[in-house]
Coordinates of C-alpha atoms in Angstrom, one line a residue:
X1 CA 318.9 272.0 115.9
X2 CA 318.9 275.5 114.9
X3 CA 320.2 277.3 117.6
X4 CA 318.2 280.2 119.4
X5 CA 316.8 280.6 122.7
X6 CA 313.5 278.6 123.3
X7 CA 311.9 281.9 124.6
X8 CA 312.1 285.7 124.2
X9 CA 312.0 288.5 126.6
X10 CA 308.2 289.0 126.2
X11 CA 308.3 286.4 129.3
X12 CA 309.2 289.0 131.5
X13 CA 306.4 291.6 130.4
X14 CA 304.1 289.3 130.5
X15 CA 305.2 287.8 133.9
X16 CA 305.1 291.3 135.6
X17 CA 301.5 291.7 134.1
X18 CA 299.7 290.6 137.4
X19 CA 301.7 292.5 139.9
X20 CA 298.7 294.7 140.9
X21 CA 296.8 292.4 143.6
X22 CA 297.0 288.8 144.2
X23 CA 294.8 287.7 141.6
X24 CA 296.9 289.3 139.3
X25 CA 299.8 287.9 140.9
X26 CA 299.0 284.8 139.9
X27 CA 296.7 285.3 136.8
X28 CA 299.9 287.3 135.4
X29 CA 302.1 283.9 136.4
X30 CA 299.8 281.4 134.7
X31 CA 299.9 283.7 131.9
X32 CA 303.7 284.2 131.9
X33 CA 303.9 280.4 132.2
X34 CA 301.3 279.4 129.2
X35 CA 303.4 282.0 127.0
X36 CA 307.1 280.3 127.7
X37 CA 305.3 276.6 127.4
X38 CA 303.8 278.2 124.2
X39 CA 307.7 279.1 123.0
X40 CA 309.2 276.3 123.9
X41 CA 306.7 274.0 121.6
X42 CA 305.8 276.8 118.6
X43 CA 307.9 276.0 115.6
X44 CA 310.4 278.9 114.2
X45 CA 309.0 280.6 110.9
X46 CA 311.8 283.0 110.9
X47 CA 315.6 281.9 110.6
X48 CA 316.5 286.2 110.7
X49 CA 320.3 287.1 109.8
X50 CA 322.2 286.4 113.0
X51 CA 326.2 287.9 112.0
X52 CA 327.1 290.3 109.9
X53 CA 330.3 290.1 107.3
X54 CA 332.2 293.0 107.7
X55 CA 334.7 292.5 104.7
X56 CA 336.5 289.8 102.7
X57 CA 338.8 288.8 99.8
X58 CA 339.8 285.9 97.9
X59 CA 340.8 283.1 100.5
X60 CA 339.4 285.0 104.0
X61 CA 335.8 286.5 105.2
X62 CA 335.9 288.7 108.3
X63 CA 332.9 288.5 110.8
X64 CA 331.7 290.5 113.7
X65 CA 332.7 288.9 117.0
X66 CA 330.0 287.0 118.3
X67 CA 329.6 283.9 120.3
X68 CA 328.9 281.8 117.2
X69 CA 331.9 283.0 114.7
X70 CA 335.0 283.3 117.6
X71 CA 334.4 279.2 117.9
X72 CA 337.1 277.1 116.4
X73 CA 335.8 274.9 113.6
X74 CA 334.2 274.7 110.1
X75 CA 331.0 276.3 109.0
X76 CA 328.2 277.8 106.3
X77 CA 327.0 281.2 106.1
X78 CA 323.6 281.5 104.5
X79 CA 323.6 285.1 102.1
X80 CA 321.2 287.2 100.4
X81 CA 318.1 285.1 102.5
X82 CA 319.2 281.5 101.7
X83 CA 320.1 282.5 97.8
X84 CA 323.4 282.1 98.9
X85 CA 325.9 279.7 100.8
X86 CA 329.6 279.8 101.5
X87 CA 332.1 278.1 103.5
X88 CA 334.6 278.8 106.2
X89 CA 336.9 277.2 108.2
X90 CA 340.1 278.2 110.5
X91 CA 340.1 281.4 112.4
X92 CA 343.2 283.4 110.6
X93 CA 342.6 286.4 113.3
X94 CA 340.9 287.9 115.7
X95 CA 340.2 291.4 117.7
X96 CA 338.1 292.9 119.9
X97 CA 335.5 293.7 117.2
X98 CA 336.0 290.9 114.4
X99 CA 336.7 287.7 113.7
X100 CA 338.7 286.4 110.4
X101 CA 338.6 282.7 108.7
X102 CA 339.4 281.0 105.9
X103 CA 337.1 280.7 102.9
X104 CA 336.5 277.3 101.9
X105 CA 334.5 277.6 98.9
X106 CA 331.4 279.4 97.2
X107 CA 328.8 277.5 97.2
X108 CA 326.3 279.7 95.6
X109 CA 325.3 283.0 95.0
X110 CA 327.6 286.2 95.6
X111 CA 329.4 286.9 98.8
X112 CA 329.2 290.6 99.7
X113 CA 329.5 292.9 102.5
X114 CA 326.4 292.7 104.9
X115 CA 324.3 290.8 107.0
X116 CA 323.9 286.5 106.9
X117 CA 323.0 283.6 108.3
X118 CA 325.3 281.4 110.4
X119 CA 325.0 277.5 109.1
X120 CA 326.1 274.9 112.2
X121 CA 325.4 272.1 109.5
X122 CA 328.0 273.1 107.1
X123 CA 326.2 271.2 104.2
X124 CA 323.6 273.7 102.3
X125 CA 321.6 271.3 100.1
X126 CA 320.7 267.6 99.9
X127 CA 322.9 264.8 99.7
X128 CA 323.7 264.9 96.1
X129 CA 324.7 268.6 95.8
X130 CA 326.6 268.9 99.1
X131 CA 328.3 265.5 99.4
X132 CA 328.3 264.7 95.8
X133 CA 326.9 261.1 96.4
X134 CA 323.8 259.9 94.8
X135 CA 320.7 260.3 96.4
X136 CA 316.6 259.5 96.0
X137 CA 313.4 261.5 97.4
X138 CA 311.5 259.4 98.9
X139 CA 307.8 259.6 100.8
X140 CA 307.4 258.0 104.1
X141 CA 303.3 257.7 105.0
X142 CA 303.1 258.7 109.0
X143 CA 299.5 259.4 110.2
X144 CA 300.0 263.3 109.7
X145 CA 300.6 262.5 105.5
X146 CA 303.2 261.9 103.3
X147 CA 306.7 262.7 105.0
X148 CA 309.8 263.7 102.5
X149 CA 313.3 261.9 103.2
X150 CA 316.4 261.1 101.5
X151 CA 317.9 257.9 100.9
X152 CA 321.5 257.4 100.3
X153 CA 322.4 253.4 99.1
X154 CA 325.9 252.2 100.2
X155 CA 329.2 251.7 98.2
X156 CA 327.6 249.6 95.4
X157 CA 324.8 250.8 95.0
X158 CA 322.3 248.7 96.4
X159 CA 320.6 248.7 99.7
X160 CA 320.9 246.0 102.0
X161 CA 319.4 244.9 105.1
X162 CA 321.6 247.5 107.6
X163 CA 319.5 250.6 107.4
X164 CA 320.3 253.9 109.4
X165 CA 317.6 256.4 110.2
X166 CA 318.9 259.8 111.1
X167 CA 316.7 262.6 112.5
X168 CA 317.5 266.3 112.9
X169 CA 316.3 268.3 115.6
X170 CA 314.2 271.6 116.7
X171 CA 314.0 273.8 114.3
X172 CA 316.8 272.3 112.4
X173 CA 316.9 270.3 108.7
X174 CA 317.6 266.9 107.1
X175 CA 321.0 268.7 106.3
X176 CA 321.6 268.5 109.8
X177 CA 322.0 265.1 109.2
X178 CA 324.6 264.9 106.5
X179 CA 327.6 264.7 108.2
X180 CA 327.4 261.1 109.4
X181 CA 326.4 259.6 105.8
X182 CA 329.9 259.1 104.3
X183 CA 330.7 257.2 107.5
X184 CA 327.5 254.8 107.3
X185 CA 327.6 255.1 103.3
X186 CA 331.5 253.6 103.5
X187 CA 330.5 251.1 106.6
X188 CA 327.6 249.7 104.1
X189 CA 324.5 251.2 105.8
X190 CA 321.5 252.9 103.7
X191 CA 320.9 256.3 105.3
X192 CA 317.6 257.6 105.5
X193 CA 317.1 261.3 106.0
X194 CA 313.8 262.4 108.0
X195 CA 311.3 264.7 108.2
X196 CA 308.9 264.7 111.1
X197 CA 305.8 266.8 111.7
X198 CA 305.7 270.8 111.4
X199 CA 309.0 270.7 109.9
X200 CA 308.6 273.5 106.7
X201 CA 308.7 270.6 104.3
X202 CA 306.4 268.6 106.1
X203 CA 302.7 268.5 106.9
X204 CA 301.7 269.8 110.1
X205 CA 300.6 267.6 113.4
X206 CA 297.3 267.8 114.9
X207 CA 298.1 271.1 116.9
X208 CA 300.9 272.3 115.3
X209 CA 303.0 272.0 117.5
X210 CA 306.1 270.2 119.0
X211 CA 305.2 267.9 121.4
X212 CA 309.2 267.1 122.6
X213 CA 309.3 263.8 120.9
X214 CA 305.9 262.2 122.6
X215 CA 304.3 262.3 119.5
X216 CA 307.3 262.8 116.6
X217 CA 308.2 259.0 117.4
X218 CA 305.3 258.0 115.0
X219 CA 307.3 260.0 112.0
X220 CA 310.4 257.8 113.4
X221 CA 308.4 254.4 113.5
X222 CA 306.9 255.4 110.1
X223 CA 310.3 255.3 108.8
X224 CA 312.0 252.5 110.4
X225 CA 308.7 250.9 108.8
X226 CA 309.8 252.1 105.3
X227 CA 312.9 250.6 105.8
X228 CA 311.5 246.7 107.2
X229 CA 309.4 246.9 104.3
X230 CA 312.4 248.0 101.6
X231 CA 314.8 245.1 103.2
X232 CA 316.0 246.1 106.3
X233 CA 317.1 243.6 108.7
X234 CA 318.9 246.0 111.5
X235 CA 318.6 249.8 112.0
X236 CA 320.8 252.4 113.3
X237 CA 318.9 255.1 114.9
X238 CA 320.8 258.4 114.8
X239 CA 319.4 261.4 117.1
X240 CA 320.6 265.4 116.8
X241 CA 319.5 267.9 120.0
X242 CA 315.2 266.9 119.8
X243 CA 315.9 263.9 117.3
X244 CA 317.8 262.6 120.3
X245 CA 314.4 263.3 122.6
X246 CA 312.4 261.8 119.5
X247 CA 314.4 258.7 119.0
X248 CA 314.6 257.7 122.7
X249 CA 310.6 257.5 122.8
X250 CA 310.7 255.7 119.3
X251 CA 313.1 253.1 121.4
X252 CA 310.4 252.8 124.0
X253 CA 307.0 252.9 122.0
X254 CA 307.9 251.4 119.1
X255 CA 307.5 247.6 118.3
X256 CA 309.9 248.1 115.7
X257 CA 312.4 248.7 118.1
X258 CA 313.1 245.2 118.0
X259 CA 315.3 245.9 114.8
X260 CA 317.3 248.5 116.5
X261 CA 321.2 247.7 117.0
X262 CA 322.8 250.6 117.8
X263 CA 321.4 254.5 119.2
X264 CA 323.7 257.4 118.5
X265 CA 322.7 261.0 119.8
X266 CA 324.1 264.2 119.7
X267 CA 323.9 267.0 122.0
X268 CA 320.8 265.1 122.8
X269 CA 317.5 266.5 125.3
X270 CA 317.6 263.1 127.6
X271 CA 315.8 265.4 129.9
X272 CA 312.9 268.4 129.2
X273 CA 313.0 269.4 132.1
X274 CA 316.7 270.1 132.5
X275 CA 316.4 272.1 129.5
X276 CA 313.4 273.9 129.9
X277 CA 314.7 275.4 133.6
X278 CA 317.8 276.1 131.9
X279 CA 315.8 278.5 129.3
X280 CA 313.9 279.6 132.3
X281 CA 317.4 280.8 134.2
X282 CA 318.8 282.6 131.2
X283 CA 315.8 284.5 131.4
X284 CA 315.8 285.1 134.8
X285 CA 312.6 283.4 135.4
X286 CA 311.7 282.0 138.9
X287 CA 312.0 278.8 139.3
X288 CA 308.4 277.8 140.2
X289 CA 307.1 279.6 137.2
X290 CA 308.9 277.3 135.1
X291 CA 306.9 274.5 137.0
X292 CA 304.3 276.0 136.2
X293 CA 304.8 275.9 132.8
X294 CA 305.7 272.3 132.8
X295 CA 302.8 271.5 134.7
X296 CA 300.5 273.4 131.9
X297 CA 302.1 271.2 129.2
X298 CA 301.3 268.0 130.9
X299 CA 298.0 269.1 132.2
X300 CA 294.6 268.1 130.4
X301 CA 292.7 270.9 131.5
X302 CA 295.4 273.5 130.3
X303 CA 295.5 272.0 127.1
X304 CA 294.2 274.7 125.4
X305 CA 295.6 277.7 126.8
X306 CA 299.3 276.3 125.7
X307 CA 297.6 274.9 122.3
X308 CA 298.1 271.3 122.5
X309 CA 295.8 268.5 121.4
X310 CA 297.6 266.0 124.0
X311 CA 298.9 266.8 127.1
X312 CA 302.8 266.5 127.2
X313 CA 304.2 264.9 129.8
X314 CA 307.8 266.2 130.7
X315 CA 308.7 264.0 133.2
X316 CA 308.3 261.0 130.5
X317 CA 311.3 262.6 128.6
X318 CA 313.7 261.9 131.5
X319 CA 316.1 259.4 130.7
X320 CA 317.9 259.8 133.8
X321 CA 315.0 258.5 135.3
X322 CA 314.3 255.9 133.1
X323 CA 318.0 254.7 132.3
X324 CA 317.1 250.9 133.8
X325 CA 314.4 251.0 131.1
X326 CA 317.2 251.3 128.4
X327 CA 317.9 248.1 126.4
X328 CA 320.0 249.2 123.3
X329 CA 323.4 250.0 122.9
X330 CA 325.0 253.8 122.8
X331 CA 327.0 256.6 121.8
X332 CA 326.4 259.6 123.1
X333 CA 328.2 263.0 121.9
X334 CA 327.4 265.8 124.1
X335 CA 330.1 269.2 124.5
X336 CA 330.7 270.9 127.7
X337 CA 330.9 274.0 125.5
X338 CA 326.6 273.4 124.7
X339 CA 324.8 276.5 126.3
X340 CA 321.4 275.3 124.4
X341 CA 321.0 271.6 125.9
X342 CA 323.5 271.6 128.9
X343 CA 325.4 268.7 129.4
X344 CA 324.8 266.6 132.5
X345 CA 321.7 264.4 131.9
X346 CA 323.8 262.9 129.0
X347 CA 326.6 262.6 132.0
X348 CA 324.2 261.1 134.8
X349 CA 323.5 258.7 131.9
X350 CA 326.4 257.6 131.0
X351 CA 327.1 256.9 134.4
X352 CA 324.2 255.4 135.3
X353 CA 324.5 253.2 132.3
X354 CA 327.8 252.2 131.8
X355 CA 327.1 248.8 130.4
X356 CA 325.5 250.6 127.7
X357 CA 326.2 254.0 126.9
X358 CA 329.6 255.0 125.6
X359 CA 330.2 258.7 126.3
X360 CA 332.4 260.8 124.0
X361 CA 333.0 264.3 126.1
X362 CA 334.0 267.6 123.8
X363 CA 335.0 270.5 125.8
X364 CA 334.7 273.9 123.7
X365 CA 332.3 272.6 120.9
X366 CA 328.6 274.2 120.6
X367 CA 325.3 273.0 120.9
X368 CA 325.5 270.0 117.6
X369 CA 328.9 271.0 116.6
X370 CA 331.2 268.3 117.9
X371 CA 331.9 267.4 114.5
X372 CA 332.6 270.8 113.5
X373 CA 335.1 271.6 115.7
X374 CA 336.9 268.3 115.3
X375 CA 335.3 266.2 112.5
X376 CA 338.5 263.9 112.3
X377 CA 337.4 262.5 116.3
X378 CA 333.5 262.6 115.4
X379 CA 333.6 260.5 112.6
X380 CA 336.3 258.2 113.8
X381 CA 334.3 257.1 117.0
X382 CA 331.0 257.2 114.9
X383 CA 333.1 254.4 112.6
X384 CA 334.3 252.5 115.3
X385 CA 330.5 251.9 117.0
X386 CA 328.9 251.3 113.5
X387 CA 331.5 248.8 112.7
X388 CA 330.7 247.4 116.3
X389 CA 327.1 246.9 115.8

């Protein structure tokens, strides 16, 4: 998932908008509530520059210090608007000011001196440029249109009937993904990489907007229907930040979920509502207008005024909740370090679900980037539950 916060400080303008009498009071409190629903479920156009490279030379690049380039691990950087791409990796130095790591390699384009883009995935292209393993386009028919994916065969060559379907999250792209295909490639698995609905190389749903997985589970099932009908026996679903949300409704709506063996989800949303009243309290909303906004998503008659064709039920996103509903097998990857999804729905899971969640626990890793900070521990216990399955 591409991470930014689900809302901006607009929300607070517009939430001290009514504060003349009490109709404005709470006209100005629907209407601050309708605009953070509205954020919360509007795709991202923009991906701005977000840290700025203050020098470099031929084996180091120096960042400003922010919260993104002082954590431990390996990363892109996006240049020059997306013409660009290089990697880093160890932290050399720090200050009070800066941050120094390795260069990994140029990717692309010309590093120089200014502002860029920080890359969580590390990968910058599609399978076959970033991982050097061969790869096919391929079109998956949804009921919103043609959807693009990837399709990486196993050692050999040939697909077989263990199929994996991996899907990003918020925001985010198939190169999200990449990072667990030379484990499923090696283990024998054909990896299909997703699209879903209102994602920039994919058509647009009904309204536009996200509707937190109750209606992206169709691009899921359209998928794990591509797969049944290409000669797949048994499907991994595999679940980033949203794609976690998404796949957890394909599990319950989906007929085909018969075929499914084995869930893994990363730094999923097991709960909407935990998240969104997170947002809300880095924002310094109130409380009850963050019900409020949850109760315009999942009401009919707001439907409108928070541009939705459906009404989106938050409550039906709680897998806390709904854990005795569960019926696949688990691995869960969640980081105490997350400040974007925070952590203890995917604990009061795994605890509630014992006999089928297994819970891997990273302490300083950010939001989807367990397997940068420590890639050697990610894709060892991603082997040892595929090869379990």
């Amino acid at each position: 998932m591409q991470v930014r916060r689900l809302v901006s400080r607009p929300v607070l303008v517009a939430a001290a908008a009514g504060t003349g009498s009490v109709v404005g009071v709470a006209g100005g409190t629907v209407a601050a509530a309708a605009y953070f629903a509205r954020k919360v479920i509007t795709p991202d156009e923009l991906q701005p520059d977000d840290v700025e490279i203050l020098r470099h030379d031929a084996g180091t690049v120096t960042f400003g210090l922010t919260p993104e380039t002082a954590v431990p691990g390996r990363y892109g950087v996006w240049l020059d608007g997306g013409a660009g791409h290089v990697r880093v990796g160890d932290i050399v130095r720090t200050d009070a000011v800066s941050v120094t790591r390795r260069l990994l390699a140029v990717d692309r384009g010309v590093l120089e001196v200014g502002p860029a883009r920080w890359n969580q995935y590390y990968y910058w292209d599609r399978p076959s440029v970033s991982l050097e393993l061969p790869d096919e386009d391929v079109s998956i028919l949804s009921d919103v249109g043609p959807l693009p994916a990837w399709l990486v065969r196993p050692d050999g060559g040939s697909a077989g009937g263990d199929w994996a379907v991996l899907v990003h999250g918020r925001g985010a792209r198939r190169e999200e993904t990449l990072r667990a295909v030379p484990v499923l490639r090696e283990a024998g698995w054909t990896s299909l990489l997703v699209s879903y609905r209102n994602d920039r190389d994919a058509p647009r749903g009904p309204d536009g907007r996200y509707n937190l997985g109750l209606s992206e589970w169709r691009d899921v099932e359209a998928a794990m229907g591509y797969a049944v009908s290409h000669g797949a026996r048994r499907i991994l679903l595999l679940g980033w930040s949203m794609g976690g949300a998404i796949v957890l409704q394909t599990l319950d709506r989906s007929p085909l979920s018969s075929r499914v063996v084995g869930v893994v989800l990363d730094s999923p949303v097991i709960d909407w509502g935990v998240v969104l009243r997170h947002h809300g309290r880095l924002h310094r909303m109130p409380g009850p207008l963050v019900r409020v906004a949850t109760d315009l998503l999942g009401s009919r008659r707001s439907r409108r005024l928070v541009g939705v064709r459906e009404p989106i039920d938050v409550a039906r996103t709680d897998w806390v909740a709904r854990a005795d509903e569960l019926r696949h097998p688990m691995l869960v990857i969640a980081s105490d370090g997350d400040d974007f999804v925070p952590i203890g729905p995917a604990v009061a899971l795994a605890g509630r679900r014992p006999d089928l969640v297994g819970f891997e626990r990273w302490d300083t890793a950010r939001h989807c980037r367990e397997w940068n900070y420590d890639p050697e521990r990610w894709e060892r216990v991603l082997r040892a539950f595929v090869e379990g399955r």
